[in-house]
GROMACS .gro file of N, CA and C in nm:
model
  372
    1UNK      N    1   0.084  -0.118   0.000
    1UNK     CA    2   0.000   0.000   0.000
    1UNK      C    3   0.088   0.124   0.000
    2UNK      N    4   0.063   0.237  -0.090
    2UNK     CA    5   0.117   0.356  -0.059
    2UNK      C    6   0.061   0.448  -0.028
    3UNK      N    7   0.189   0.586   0.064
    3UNK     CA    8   0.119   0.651   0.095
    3UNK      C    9   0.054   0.776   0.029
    4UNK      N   10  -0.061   0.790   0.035
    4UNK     CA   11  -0.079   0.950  -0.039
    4UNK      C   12   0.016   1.008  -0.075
    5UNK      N   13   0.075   1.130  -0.159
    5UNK     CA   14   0.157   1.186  -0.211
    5UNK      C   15   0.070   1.317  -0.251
    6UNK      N   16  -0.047   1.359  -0.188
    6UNK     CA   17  -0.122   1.461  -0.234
    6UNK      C   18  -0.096   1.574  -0.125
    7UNK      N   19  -0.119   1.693  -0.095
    7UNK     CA   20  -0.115   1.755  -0.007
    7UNK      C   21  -0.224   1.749   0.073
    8UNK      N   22  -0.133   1.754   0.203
    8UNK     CA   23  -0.258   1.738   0.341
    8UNK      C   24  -0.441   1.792   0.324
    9UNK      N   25  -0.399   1.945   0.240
    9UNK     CA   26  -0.593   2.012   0.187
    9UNK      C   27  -0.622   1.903   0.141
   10UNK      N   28  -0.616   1.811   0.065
   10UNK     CA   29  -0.705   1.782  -0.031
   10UNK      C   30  -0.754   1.605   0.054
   11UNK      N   31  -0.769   1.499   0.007
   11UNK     CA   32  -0.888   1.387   0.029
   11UNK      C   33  -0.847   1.416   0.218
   12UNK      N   34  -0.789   1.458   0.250
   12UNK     CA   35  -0.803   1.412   0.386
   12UNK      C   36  -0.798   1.513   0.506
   13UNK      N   37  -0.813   1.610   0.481
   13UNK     CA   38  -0.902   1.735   0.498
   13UNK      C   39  -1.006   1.742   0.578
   14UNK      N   40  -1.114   1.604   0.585
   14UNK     CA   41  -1.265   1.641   0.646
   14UNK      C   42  -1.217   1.483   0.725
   15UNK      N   43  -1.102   1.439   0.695
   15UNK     CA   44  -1.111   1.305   0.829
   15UNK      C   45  -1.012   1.357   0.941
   16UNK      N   46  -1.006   1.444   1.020
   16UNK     CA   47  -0.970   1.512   1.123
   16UNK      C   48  -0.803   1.434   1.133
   17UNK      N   49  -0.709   1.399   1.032
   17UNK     CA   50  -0.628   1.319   1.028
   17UNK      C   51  -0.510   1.422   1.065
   18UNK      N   52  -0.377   1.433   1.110
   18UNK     CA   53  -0.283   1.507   1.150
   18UNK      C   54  -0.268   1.531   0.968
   19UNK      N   55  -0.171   1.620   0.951
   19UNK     CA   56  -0.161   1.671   0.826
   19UNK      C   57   0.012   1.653   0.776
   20UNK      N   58   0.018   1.541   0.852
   20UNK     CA   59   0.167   1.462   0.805
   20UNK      C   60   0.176   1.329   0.875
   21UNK      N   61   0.260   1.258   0.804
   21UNK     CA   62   0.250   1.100   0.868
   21UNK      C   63   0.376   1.085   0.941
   22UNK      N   64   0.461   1.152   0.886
   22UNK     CA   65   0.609   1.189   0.939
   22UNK      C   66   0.690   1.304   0.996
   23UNK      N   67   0.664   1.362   1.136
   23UNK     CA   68   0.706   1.509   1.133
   23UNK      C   69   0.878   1.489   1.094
   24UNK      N   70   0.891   1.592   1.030
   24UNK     CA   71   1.048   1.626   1.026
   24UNK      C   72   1.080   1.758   1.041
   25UNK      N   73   0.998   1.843   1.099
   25UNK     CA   74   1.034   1.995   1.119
   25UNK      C   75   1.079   1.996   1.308
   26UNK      N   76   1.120   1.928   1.328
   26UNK     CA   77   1.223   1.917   1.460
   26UNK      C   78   1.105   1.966   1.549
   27UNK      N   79   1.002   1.967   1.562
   27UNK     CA   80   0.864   2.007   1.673
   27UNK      C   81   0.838   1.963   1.748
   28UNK      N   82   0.855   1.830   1.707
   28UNK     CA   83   0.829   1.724   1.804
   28UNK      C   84   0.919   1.640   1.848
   29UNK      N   85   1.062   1.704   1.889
   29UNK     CA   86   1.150   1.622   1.932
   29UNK      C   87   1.146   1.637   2.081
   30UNK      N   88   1.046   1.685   2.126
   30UNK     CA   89   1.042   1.731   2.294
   30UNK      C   90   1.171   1.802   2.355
   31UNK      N   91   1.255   1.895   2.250
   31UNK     CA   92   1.390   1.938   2.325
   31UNK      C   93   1.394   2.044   2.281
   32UNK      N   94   1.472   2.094   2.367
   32UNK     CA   95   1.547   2.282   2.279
   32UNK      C   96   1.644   2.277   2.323
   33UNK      N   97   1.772   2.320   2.278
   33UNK     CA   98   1.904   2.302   2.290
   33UNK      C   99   1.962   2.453   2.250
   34UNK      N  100   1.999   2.525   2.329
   34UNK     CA  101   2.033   2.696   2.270
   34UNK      C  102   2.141   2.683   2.316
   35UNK      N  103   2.224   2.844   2.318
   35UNK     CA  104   2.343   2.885   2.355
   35UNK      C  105   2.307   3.046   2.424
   36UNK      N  106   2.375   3.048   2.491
   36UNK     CA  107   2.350   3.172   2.615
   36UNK      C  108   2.500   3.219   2.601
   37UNK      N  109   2.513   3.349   2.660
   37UNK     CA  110   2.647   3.400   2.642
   37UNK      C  111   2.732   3.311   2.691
   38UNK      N  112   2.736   3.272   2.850
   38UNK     CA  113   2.811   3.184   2.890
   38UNK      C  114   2.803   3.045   2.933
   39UNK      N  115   2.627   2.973   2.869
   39UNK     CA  116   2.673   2.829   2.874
   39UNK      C  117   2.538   2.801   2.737
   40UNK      N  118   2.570   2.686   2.769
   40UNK     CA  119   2.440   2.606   2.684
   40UNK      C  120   2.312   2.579   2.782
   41UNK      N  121   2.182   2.582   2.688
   41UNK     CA  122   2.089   2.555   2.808
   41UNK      C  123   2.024   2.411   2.709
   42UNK      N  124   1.977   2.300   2.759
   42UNK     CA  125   1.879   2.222   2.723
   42UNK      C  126   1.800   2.194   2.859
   43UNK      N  127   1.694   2.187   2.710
   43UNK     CA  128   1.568   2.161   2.795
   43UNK      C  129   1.461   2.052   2.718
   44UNK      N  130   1.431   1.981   2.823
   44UNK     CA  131   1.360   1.838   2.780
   44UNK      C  132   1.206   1.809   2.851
   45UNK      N  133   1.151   1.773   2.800
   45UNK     CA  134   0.995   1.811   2.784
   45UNK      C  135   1.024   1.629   2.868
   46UNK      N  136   0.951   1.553   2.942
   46UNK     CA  137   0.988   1.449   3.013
   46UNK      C  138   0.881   1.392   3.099
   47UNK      N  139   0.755   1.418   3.059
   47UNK     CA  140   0.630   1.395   3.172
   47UNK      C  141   0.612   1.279   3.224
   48UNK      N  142   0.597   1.236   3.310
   48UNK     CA  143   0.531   1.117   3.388
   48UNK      C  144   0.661   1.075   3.432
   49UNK      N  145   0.778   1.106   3.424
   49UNK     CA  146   0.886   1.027   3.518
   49UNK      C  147   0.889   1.094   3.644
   50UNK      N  148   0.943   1.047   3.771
   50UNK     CA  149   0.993   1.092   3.858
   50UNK      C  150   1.174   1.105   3.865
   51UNK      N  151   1.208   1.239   3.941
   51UNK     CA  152   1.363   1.275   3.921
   51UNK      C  153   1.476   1.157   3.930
   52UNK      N  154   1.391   1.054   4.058
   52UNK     CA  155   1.504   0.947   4.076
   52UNK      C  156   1.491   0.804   3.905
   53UNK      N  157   1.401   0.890   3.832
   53UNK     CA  158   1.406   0.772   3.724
   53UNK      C  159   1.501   0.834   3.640
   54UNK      N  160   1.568   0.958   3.659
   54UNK     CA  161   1.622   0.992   3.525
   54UNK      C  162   1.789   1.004   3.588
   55UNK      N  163   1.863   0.956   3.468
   55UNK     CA  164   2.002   0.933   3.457
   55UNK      C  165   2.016   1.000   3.370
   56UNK      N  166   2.115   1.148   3.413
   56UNK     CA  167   2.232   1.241   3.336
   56UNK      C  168   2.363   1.235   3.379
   57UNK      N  169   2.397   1.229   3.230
   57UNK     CA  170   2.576   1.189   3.234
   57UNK      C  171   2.667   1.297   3.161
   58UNK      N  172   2.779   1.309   3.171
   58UNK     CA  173   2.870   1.369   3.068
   58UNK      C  174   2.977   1.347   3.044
   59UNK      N  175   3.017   1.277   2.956
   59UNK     CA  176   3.132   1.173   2.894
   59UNK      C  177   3.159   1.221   2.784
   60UNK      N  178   3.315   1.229   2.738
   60UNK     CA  179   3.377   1.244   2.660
   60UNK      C  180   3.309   1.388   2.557
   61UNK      N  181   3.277   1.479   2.605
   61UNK     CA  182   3.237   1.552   2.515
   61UNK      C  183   3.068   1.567   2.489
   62UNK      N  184   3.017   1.474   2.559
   62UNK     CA  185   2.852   1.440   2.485
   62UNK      C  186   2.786   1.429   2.634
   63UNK      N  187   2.657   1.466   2.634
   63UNK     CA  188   2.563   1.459   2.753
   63UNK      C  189   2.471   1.383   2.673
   64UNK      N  190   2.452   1.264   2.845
   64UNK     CA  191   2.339   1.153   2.805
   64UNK      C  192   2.221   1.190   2.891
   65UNK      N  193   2.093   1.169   2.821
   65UNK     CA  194   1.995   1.157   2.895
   65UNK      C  195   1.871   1.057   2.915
   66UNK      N  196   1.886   0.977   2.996
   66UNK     CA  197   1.826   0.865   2.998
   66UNK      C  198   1.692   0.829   3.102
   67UNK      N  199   1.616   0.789   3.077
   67UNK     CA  200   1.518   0.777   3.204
   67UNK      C  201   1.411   0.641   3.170
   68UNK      N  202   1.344   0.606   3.283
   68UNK     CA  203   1.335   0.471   3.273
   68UNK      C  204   1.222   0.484   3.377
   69UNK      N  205   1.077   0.446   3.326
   69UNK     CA  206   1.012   0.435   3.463
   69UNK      C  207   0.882   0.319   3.421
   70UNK      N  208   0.861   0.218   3.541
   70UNK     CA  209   0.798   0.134   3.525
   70UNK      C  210   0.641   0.142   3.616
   71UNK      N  211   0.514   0.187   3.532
   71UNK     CA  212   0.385   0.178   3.607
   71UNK      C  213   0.323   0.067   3.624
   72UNK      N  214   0.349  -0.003   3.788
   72UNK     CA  215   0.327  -0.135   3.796
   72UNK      C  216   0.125  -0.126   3.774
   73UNK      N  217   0.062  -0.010   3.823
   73UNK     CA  218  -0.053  -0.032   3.825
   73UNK      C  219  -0.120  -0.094   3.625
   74UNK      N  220  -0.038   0.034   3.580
   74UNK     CA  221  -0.100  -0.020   3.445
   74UNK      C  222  -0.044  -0.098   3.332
   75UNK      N  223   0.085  -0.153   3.411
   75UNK     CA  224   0.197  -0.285   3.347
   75UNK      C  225   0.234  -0.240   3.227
   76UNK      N  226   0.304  -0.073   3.240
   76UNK     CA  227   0.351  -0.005   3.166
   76UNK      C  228   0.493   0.036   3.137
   77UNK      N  229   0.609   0.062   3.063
   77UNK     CA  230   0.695   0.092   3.105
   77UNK      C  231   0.700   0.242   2.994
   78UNK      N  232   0.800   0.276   3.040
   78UNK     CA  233   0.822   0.423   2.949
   78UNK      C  234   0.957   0.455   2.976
   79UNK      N  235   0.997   0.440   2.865
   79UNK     CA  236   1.145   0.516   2.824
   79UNK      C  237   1.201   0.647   2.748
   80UNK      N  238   1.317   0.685   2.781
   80UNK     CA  239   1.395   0.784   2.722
   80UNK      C  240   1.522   0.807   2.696
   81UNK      N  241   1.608   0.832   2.565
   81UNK     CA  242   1.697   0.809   2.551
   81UNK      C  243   1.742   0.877   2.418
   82UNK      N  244   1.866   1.015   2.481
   82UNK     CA  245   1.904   1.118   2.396
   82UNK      C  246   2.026   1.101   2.428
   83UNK      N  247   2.156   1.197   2.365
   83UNK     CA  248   2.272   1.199   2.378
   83UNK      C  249   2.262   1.349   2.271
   84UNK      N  250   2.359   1.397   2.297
   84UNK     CA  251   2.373   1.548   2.270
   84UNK      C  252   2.547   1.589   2.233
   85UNK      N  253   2.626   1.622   2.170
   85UNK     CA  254   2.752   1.639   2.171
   85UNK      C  255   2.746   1.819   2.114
   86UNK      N  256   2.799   1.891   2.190
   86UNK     CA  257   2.812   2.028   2.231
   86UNK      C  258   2.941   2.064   2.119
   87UNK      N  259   2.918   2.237   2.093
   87UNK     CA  260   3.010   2.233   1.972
   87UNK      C  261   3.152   2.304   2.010
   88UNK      N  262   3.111   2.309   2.177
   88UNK     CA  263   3.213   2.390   2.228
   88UNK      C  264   3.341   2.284   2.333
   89UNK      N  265   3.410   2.329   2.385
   89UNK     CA  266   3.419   2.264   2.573
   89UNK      C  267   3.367   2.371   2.650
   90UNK      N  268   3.336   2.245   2.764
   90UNK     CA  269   3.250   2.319   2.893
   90UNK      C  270   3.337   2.277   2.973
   91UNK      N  271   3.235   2.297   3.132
   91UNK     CA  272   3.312   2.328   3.223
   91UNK      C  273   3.188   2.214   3.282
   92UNK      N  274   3.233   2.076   3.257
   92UNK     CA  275   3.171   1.970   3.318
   92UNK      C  276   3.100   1.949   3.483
   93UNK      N  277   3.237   2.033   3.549
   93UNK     CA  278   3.221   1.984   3.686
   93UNK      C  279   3.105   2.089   3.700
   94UNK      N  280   3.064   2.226   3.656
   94UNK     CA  281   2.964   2.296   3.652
   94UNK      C  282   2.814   2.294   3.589
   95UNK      N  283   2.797   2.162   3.568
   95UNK     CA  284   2.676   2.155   3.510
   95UNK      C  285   2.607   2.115   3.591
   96UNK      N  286   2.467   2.172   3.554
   96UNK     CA  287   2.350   2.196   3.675
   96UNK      C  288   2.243   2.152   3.642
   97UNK      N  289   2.157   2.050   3.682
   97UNK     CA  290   2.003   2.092   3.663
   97UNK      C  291   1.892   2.039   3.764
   98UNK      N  292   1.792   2.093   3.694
   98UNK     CA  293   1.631   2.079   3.773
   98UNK      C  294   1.530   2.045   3.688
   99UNK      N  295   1.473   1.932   3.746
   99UNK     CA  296   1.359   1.873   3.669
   99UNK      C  297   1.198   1.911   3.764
  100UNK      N  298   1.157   1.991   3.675
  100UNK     CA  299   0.995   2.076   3.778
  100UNK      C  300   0.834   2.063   3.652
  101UNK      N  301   0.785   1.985   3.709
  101UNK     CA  302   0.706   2.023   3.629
  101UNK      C  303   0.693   1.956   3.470
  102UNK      N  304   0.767   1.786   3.486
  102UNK     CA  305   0.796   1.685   3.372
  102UNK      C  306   0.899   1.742   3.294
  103UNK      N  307   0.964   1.865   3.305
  103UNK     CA  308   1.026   1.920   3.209
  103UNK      C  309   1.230   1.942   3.323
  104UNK      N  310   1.313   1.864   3.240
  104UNK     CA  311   1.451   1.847   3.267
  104UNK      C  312   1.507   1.998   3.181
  105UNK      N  313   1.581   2.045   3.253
  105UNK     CA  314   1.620   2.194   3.225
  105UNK      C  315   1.792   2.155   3.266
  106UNK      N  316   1.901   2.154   3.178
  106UNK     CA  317   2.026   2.137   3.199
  106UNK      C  318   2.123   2.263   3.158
  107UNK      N  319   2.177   2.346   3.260
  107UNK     CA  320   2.311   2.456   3.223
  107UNK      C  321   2.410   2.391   3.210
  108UNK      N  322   2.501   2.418   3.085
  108UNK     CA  323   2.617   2.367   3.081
  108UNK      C  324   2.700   2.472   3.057
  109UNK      N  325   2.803   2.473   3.128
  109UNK     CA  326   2.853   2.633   3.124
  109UNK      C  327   2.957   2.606   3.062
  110UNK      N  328   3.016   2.662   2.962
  110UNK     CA  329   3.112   2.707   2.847
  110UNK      C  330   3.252   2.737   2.919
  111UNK      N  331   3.361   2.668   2.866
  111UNK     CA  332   3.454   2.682   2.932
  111UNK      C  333   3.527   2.842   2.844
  112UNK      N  334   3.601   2.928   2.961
  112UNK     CA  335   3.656   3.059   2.969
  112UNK      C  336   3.767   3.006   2.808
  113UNK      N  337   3.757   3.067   2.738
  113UNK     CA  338   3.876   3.149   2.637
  113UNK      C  339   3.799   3.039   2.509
  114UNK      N  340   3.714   2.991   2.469
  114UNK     CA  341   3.642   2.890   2.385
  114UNK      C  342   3.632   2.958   2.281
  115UNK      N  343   3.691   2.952   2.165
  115UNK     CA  344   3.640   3.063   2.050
  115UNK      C  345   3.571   3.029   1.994
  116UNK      N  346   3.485   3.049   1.919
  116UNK     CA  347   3.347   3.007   1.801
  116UNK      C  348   3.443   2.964   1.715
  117UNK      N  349   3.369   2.857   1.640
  117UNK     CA  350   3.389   2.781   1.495
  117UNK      C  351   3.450   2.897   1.408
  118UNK      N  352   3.554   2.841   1.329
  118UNK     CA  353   3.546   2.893   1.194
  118UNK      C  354   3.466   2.928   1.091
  119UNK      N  355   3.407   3.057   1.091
  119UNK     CA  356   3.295   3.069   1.016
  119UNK      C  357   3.324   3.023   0.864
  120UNK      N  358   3.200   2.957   0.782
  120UNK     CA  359   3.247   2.929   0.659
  120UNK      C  360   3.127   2.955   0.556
  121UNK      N  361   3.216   3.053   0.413
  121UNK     CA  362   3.148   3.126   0.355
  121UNK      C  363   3.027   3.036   0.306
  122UNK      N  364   2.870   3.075   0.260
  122UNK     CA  365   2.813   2.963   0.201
  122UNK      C  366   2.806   3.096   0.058
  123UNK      N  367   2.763   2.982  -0.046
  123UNK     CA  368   2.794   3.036  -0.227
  123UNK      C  369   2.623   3.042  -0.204
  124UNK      N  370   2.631   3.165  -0.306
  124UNK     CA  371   2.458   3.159  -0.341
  124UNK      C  372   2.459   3.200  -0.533
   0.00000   0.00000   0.00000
């Protein structure tokens, strides 16, 4: 069977159907990942775990984020599992966070004298 190839307006329009089968506009990755003058901030959208289910790491350059929680009432499990590699160095032993509200919020603070990438021209 294939899939439609028509645009979302047209046959499927009046069956209340999402208007893609595949997101790829990064919306729904439950994360935001910025840069602040002096660190990086992520932030992870994470509902229904509790703090002691979630495991953050930072190894070799890359932050892991992992979480794991099992609902014995409704013989459920639910997982999570990201990894992130930063374009800078930080300052490891300074990273901070708080999980309030299902949502994991991580500072990673930028290590002192770090220069930005080599900017590189793009051709138009």
């Amino acid at each position: 069977m294939a899939f439609p190839t028509t645009p979302s307006g047209s046959w499927t329009s009046d069956l209340g159907l999402p208007s893609r089968l595949f997101g790829t506009d990064g919306s729904e990755d439950g994360f935001e990942l910025y840069e602040q003058e002096d660190a990086f901030v992520l932030s992870v959208e994470m509902p229904g775990f509790d703090p002691e289910d979630i495991d953050l790491r930072w190894d070799d350059g890359r932050l892991y984020v992992a979480a794991d929680h099992t609902d014995d009432d409704r013989r459920r499990r639910k997982r999570y599992y990201r990894s992130f590699r930063l374009p800078k160095r930080v300052v490891d032993a300074d990273i901070e966070a708080e999980y309030t509200n299902g949502v994991l919020e991580v500072t990673i603070p930028i290590a002192e004298g770090t220069a930005p990438g080599e900017a590189i021209p793009i051709e138009s």
